Phi, psi and omega in degrees: 000143183282165177298325180296317180296320179296319179295319180296317180297316180299320180295318180296319180297318179299317181298314180298319181297314180296315180299319179296319180296317179298316180297320180296311180297317180299321179294318179300312182297316184298312185279346175270352178290121184297346183277344187267141173226173181298322180292327177296319187295322185265000182263123179293340180289347182267007182275029176255169180293127182283150175289168177293166179304317182295321178294318181296316180298321179296317179297317179297320180297316180295320178298319180298318180295320182294317185279348183228042183291151177300134176224181188298334181289347181271358183253139175238124182259137171239111183252123182267126182213181177229151181300321183293316184281337185297337180303322181250352181264346185297333179295327178298313183288320181293342178292333182241342182290139181243101183304137180068006177239304177289138178255140176152187186216152168259122179266113180258154177279329180223156179298144180291151179210177176063228185286359175278351180246141357293152184296134183294135178288347179270356178262160173295151172298145183253156171223150179268135181302153178300167182298099185294314179304322179293320179292324178296318179297322183285323185262344185064031183288144185277345185223106182301325181293315178299315179301314180300317183293316182288317180297335179300333178300314179293322182295323177285317183301321186288349185282318184221145181223318191300123174077000182272147183237333187221138175252123182248119178252139179198183181256165184278002176248034178239152173247126181253148178247089195292321181299317177296321179299316179297316182296324178287314183293333179296344180276356184241155178277108185289350179275354179260175181272119177226140177229102181255147177187185181233154174281168170281146176288334181272117190299327182290331177299319177294322180292317182293322184257286176185143173280355183252009181253152170271124181286116195289335179300318179285345179109129167237155189234131178242133170295154187297323175299322178290318178300322179294315180298319179293316180298319180294334183257008191299308184295321178299318182291320179297326175289320183293326182241041181295346182272347184282138184248024178224124185293317183294321179292322177298315179300313179301317183293318178297320180290322178298326179291341175277345179103022184236140178241164183294137167251102186290144175236130185290335185279357177265119189242113176291331184053056170278065181221168179228160171082221186276111185272000189300324179296321179291313184289340180276353179223059183291142176299156185284076179202157182294132178288127182245325181199156173226119183255172174061041177301332179287338191263355179238164175294157176308134187288342171248120188301333184269000183234159174277180184298315183299311182288334177298319179297314180295323181295317179296317180290340175298318176290318182299329180294341177270324182194098178285332186297335180258002183304122178066004180292130186272126178235134188234135174209170189232148169249089192292332179295335178255356187059041180253145172241131177252135174232121183245126169259098194306130178081002180227301187210165172219142180236145170241126174253137181273043180196149175286114184244139177282152178301324183302336179267316185289335181289348175277124183299143172286132184281071175279344186261172179242166179289158181298311174237164178300126183217094189294329186244139176289163008278147181255324192237165177268018180209163178284150177225167169230147185283148173301149184224148172257008175286122182299342178273350182239336182275130182276156161280127190253130178235147180240152180303131179246312185207165179215144177202162176260134184269163177299339180270017179060041172244163174254125180255116171251137182247137182234132181244154185300134179284319181193158176294136180290313169066031178234019178084180183262162176279098186293328183291345179256011175108009176061038175265087183289142176255014185298331183278349178284123184245348185210140179234126177256126182244123179253122180231155179298152179278356180273149177296155174227084189276314184278099186264068177283341181204150179289165173278163173248177182202163177239144182255133174241117181207126176269140182306129178088348181285144179274004179236144174234145178246140177234128180245121179286151174201165174288144179291148173293166189309306183243029184294133177259126183271071181202000000 
């Protein structure tokens, strides 16, 4: 073979060797890249520039959260009750409990008997609390009732674990809005330590017990890692704080010793109030409604119904849209100088004057303090006094019915509670609303979870008609509700 032939062969061999080496190294890098999978390799859609590692991790994280979002199956409820009270309180719980869907237990002090048997399939399954006298002897606790309530957290926790993320403890005279609860908890990392709850509305209750505790009747919520830590430390803590005579404070103190403090949520309502709650419920704070406690301690929230039926009636609206429950929406009929305020699913008010939201959002003090309290401050929120001035006193309407329309809207209807009977607001032009007997409110069928701002609305009303229509809409960019 000639020198020329030898040189050509040598050149070809070098080229093949280099190409093979490049292909080998490229293959190693490609298949060791954590972003590549078999489906990526064979998909022509993946032949675009890949994002950075940090971008890819973020996308995967977001996908994981989306595909594994918190839902009702991730919540476990522990409801503390007594056999004696359950006879009249079970209707409160059955108004929101969903058999075979909601998970949890009712902890009773004694086995049910009499008309409680056979046990209702619409009630939570019950369990009897552990031997309280034995626990008192072991812990030397000064209050058996407090011990039973706090120890109940561990008793509920030990029953179920798989797939659960949040433990919700509450009383049997509370109404819970579970869909809202799920939507709020979905915003938090359930693998971390969280202790959610609400303050008392009565300022002295917080002063007497603690401004840092979640009032347990209305419900407090523990992430499962925190619930586990608390359960593991339960007996030690009950011994350590055997002198405390308040269950909620004991719970808060035990949790504080783990290194966790309360994260307050406005939608959890202890209802440390008395009497007529309509003023409070008609001006709910701008947050998702999660619970209403102390149904026994206030008048029925709907004047034409008793307490039991009031709970079912309220949940009838909630079953259509929990995200708007009690959310206050305000709009005006300027040709009449009227202001409308709607507490969705509960009430509607007409004022015979153009009123700003800053004034109407303060609840009318139709209610009384939890205990006698002669000197203010009484509440953890601003209030306005009831008035007989026709320019300040509203015409009051209450929720009557709800339905879905063919146009995919939700129609809630509100009917007059009683004649106002104090004349018209003359300074606004003598446009009396006394003849209006019914208000129809049309709202979107879609959820409205992120309440960064209230909704706005438009009023449709023909002069002399006894019906008014209100249509919800998103507020304009800089719209002033006044």
